[in-house]
Coordinates of C-alpha atoms in Angstrom, one line a residue:
M30 CA -200.2 -114.4 -14.4
D31 CA -203.2 -114.7 -16.7
V32 CA -204.8 -118.1 -17.0
A33 CA -207.2 -118.9 -19.8
G34 CA -208.8 -122.0 -21.2
C35 CA -207.0 -124.4 -23.5
W36 CA -208.3 -126.6 -26.3
R37 CA -206.8 -129.7 -27.8
V38 CA -208.5 -131.1 -30.9
S39 CA -207.5 -134.6 -31.6
E40 CA -207.6 -135.9 -35.2
E41 CA -207.8 -139.4 -33.8
R42 CA -211.4 -139.0 -32.7
P43 CA -214.1 -139.4 -35.3
G44 CA -216.2 -136.5 -36.3
V45 CA -213.9 -133.8 -35.1
S46 CA -212.4 -131.2 -37.4
R47 CA -209.7 -128.7 -36.5
G48 CA -212.4 -126.0 -36.3
N49 CA -214.7 -127.8 -33.8
A50 CA -212.8 -127.0 -30.6
E51 CA -214.8 -126.7 -27.4
P52 CA -213.5 -125.2 -24.2
A53 CA -211.7 -127.4 -21.7
G54 CA -214.1 -129.5 -19.7
A55 CA -216.3 -130.3 -22.7
P56 CA -217.7 -133.8 -22.6
A57 CA -215.4 -136.4 -24.1
S58 CA -218.1 -137.4 -26.6
T59 CA -217.4 -134.2 -28.6
G60 CA -214.0 -135.5 -29.5
V61 CA -212.3 -132.7 -27.5
R62 CA -210.0 -133.8 -24.7
P63 CA -209.8 -131.3 -21.8
V64 CA -206.4 -129.9 -21.2
D65 CA -205.5 -127.9 -18.2
A66 CA -205.4 -124.1 -18.4
L67 CA -202.5 -122.3 -20.0
R68 CA -202.0 -118.6 -20.4
E69 CA -203.3 -118.4 -24.0
H70 CA -205.6 -120.6 -26.1
H71 CA -203.7 -123.3 -28.0
V72 CA -205.3 -125.5 -30.6
E73 CA -203.3 -128.7 -31.3
A74 CA -203.5 -129.8 -35.0
A75 CA -201.1 -132.8 -34.7
P76 CA -201.2 -134.9 -31.6
E77 CA -197.8 -136.5 -32.2
L78 CA -196.0 -133.2 -32.2
G79 CA -193.4 -132.8 -29.3
V80 CA -194.5 -129.3 -28.3
A81 CA -198.0 -130.5 -27.7
R82 CA -196.7 -133.3 -25.4
M83 CA -194.6 -130.6 -23.6
F84 CA -197.7 -128.5 -22.8
E85 CA -200.1 -131.4 -22.1
P86 CA -199.1 -132.7 -18.7
R87 CA -198.7 -129.2 -17.3
S88 CA -201.4 -127.1 -15.8
L89 CA -199.6 -123.7 -16.1
L90 CA -197.1 -122.0 -18.4
G91 CA -195.1 -119.4 -16.4
I92 CA -194.4 -116.4 -18.5
I93 CA -191.6 -114.0 -17.4
R94 CA -191.4 -110.5 -18.7
F95 CA -189.4 -107.7 -17.0
H96 CA -189.3 -104.4 -18.7
D97 CA -186.6 -102.8 -16.6
G98 CA -184.5 -105.8 -15.7
G99 CA -184.9 -108.2 -12.8
D100 CA -183.7 -111.5 -11.5
V101 CA -184.8 -113.6 -14.5
S102 CA -182.9 -116.8 -13.4
G103 CA -184.1 -116.4 -9.8
T104 CA -187.7 -116.0 -11.1
V105 CA -187.3 -119.2 -13.2
D106 CA -186.0 -121.0 -10.2
A107 CA -188.9 -119.7 -8.0
L108 CA -191.5 -120.8 -10.6
L109 CA -189.9 -124.3 -10.7
R110 CA -189.8 -124.5 -6.9
G111 CA -193.5 -123.4 -6.9
G112 CA -194.4 -126.3 -9.2
I113 CA -194.6 -124.5 -12.5
D114 CA -192.3 -126.6 -14.6
L115 CA -192.8 -125.1 -18.0
V116 CA -191.5 -121.5 -18.4
E117 CA -191.4 -118.9 -21.2
V118 CA -189.2 -115.9 -21.0
T119 CA -190.0 -113.0 -23.3
I120 CA -187.1 -112.1 -25.5
D121 CA -187.5 -108.4 -24.7
T122 CA -186.7 -109.2 -21.0
P123 CA -183.2 -108.0 -20.2
G124 CA -181.0 -111.1 -19.6
A125 CA -183.6 -113.4 -21.2
L126 CA -181.3 -115.6 -23.3
E127 CA -178.8 -116.0 -20.5
A128 CA -181.5 -117.2 -18.2
V129 CA -182.8 -119.5 -20.9
K130 CA -179.4 -121.0 -21.4
R131 CA -179.0 -121.6 -17.7
A132 CA -182.4 -123.3 -17.4
A133 CA -181.9 -125.4 -20.5
D134 CA -178.5 -126.5 -19.3
A135 CA -180.2 -127.7 -16.1
G136 CA -182.8 -129.7 -18.1
T137 CA -185.8 -127.3 -17.6
P138 CA -188.3 -127.2 -20.5
I139 CA -188.0 -123.5 -21.4
G140 CA -189.0 -121.3 -24.2
V141 CA -188.6 -117.8 -25.5
G142 CA -191.7 -115.7 -26.1
T143 CA -192.5 -112.5 -28.1
V144 CA -190.3 -113.7 -30.8
T145 CA -190.8 -111.6 -34.0
S146 CA -188.0 -112.5 -36.4
A147 CA -186.0 -115.5 -37.7
E148 CA -182.9 -114.0 -36.2
Q149 CA -184.5 -114.1 -32.7
V150 CA -185.5 -117.7 -33.4
R151 CA -181.9 -118.5 -34.1
A152 CA -180.7 -116.7 -30.9
A153 CA -183.3 -118.6 -28.8
A154 CA -182.2 -122.0 -30.3
A155 CA -178.6 -121.1 -29.7
A156 CA -179.5 -120.4 -26.0
G157 CA -181.1 -123.9 -25.8
A158 CA -184.8 -122.9 -25.9
H159 CA -187.1 -125.9 -26.4
F160 CA -189.8 -123.7 -28.1
V161 CA -190.5 -120.2 -29.3
V162 CA -193.8 -118.3 -29.1
S163 CA -194.7 -115.4 -31.3
P164 CA -197.5 -112.9 -31.2
G165 CA -198.0 -113.3 -34.9
F166 CA -197.3 -115.6 -37.8
V167 CA -194.3 -115.1 -40.1
A168 CA -193.5 -118.1 -42.3
E169 CA -189.7 -117.6 -42.1
M170 CA -189.8 -117.8 -38.3
V171 CA -191.7 -121.1 -38.4
E172 CA -189.5 -122.5 -41.0
T173 CA -186.3 -121.4 -39.2
A174 CA -187.6 -123.0 -35.9
L175 CA -188.4 -126.3 -37.6
D176 CA -185.0 -126.3 -39.4
L177 CA -183.3 -125.8 -36.1
G178 CA -185.4 -128.6 -34.4
I179 CA -187.2 -126.4 -31.9
A180 CA -191.0 -126.2 -31.5
T181 CA -192.8 -123.1 -32.7
V182 CA -196.1 -121.6 -31.5
P183 CA -197.0 -118.7 -33.8
G184 CA -199.8 -116.4 -33.0
V185 CA -202.8 -116.5 -35.3
F186 CA -206.2 -114.9 -35.3
T187 CA -207.8 -115.4 -38.7
A188 CA -208.6 -118.6 -40.7
T189 CA -206.2 -117.4 -43.3
E190 CA -203.4 -117.1 -40.7
I191 CA -204.2 -120.6 -39.4
L192 CA -204.1 -122.2 -42.8
A193 CA -200.9 -120.3 -43.8
A194 CA -199.2 -121.4 -40.5
Q195 CA -200.2 -125.0 -41.0
A196 CA -199.0 -124.9 -44.6
V197 CA -195.4 -124.2 -43.5
G198 CA -195.5 -126.8 -40.7
A199 CA -196.8 -125.1 -37.6
R200 CA -198.9 -127.6 -35.6
V201 CA -199.5 -125.8 -32.3
L202 CA -201.0 -122.3 -32.7
K203 CA -201.6 -119.5 -30.2
L204 CA -204.9 -117.6 -30.6
F205 CA -203.7 -114.1 -30.2
P206 CA -205.1 -111.8 -29.0
A207 CA -207.3 -114.4 -27.3
S208 CA -209.3 -111.7 -25.5
L209 CA -210.8 -110.5 -28.7
G210 CA -212.1 -113.9 -29.7
G211 CA -212.6 -116.2 -26.8
P212 CA -214.5 -119.5 -26.7
R213 CA -217.2 -118.4 -29.2
Y214 CA -214.6 -117.5 -31.8
V215 CA -212.8 -120.8 -31.4
R216 CA -216.0 -122.7 -31.6
S217 CA -217.0 -121.1 -34.9

């Protein structure tokens, strides 16, 4: 499982704009509150948003992806027993939505990743997903998720994508692919 830094920019702190993120562990005087590591870099633009509170107290997001099948529900259970209490199952994993339904019915905060269409958002919501994560930004996906009352974390890389995602209501964004930008890119 990859683990990378995570940033949370709080609008409540003076002198901090959405673009002034520093890596986790930065001094509190910068206005950036350290958040434990997650798999990807997430920049929070609205502290009151539920998805941000979902990620905040957790140190890891377990991401499950099987290409040729596997025991998805068993893997979810193993992650939970191991202390990872926030899980994402990629939609291209065989049996993903069934495992999401089972976990959601048991009260586990669970999401669906690698979502690339509004139809997949609807399927994830029907299975009980609490959030969806996408490798890119598609306005219809964000709007569908918000209409269905589930959190959405679209992937963005450029300033244009960030502004477009925020314009349709996305408040937690995934820098993707994070390996191309890293901390220097986020700082700028």
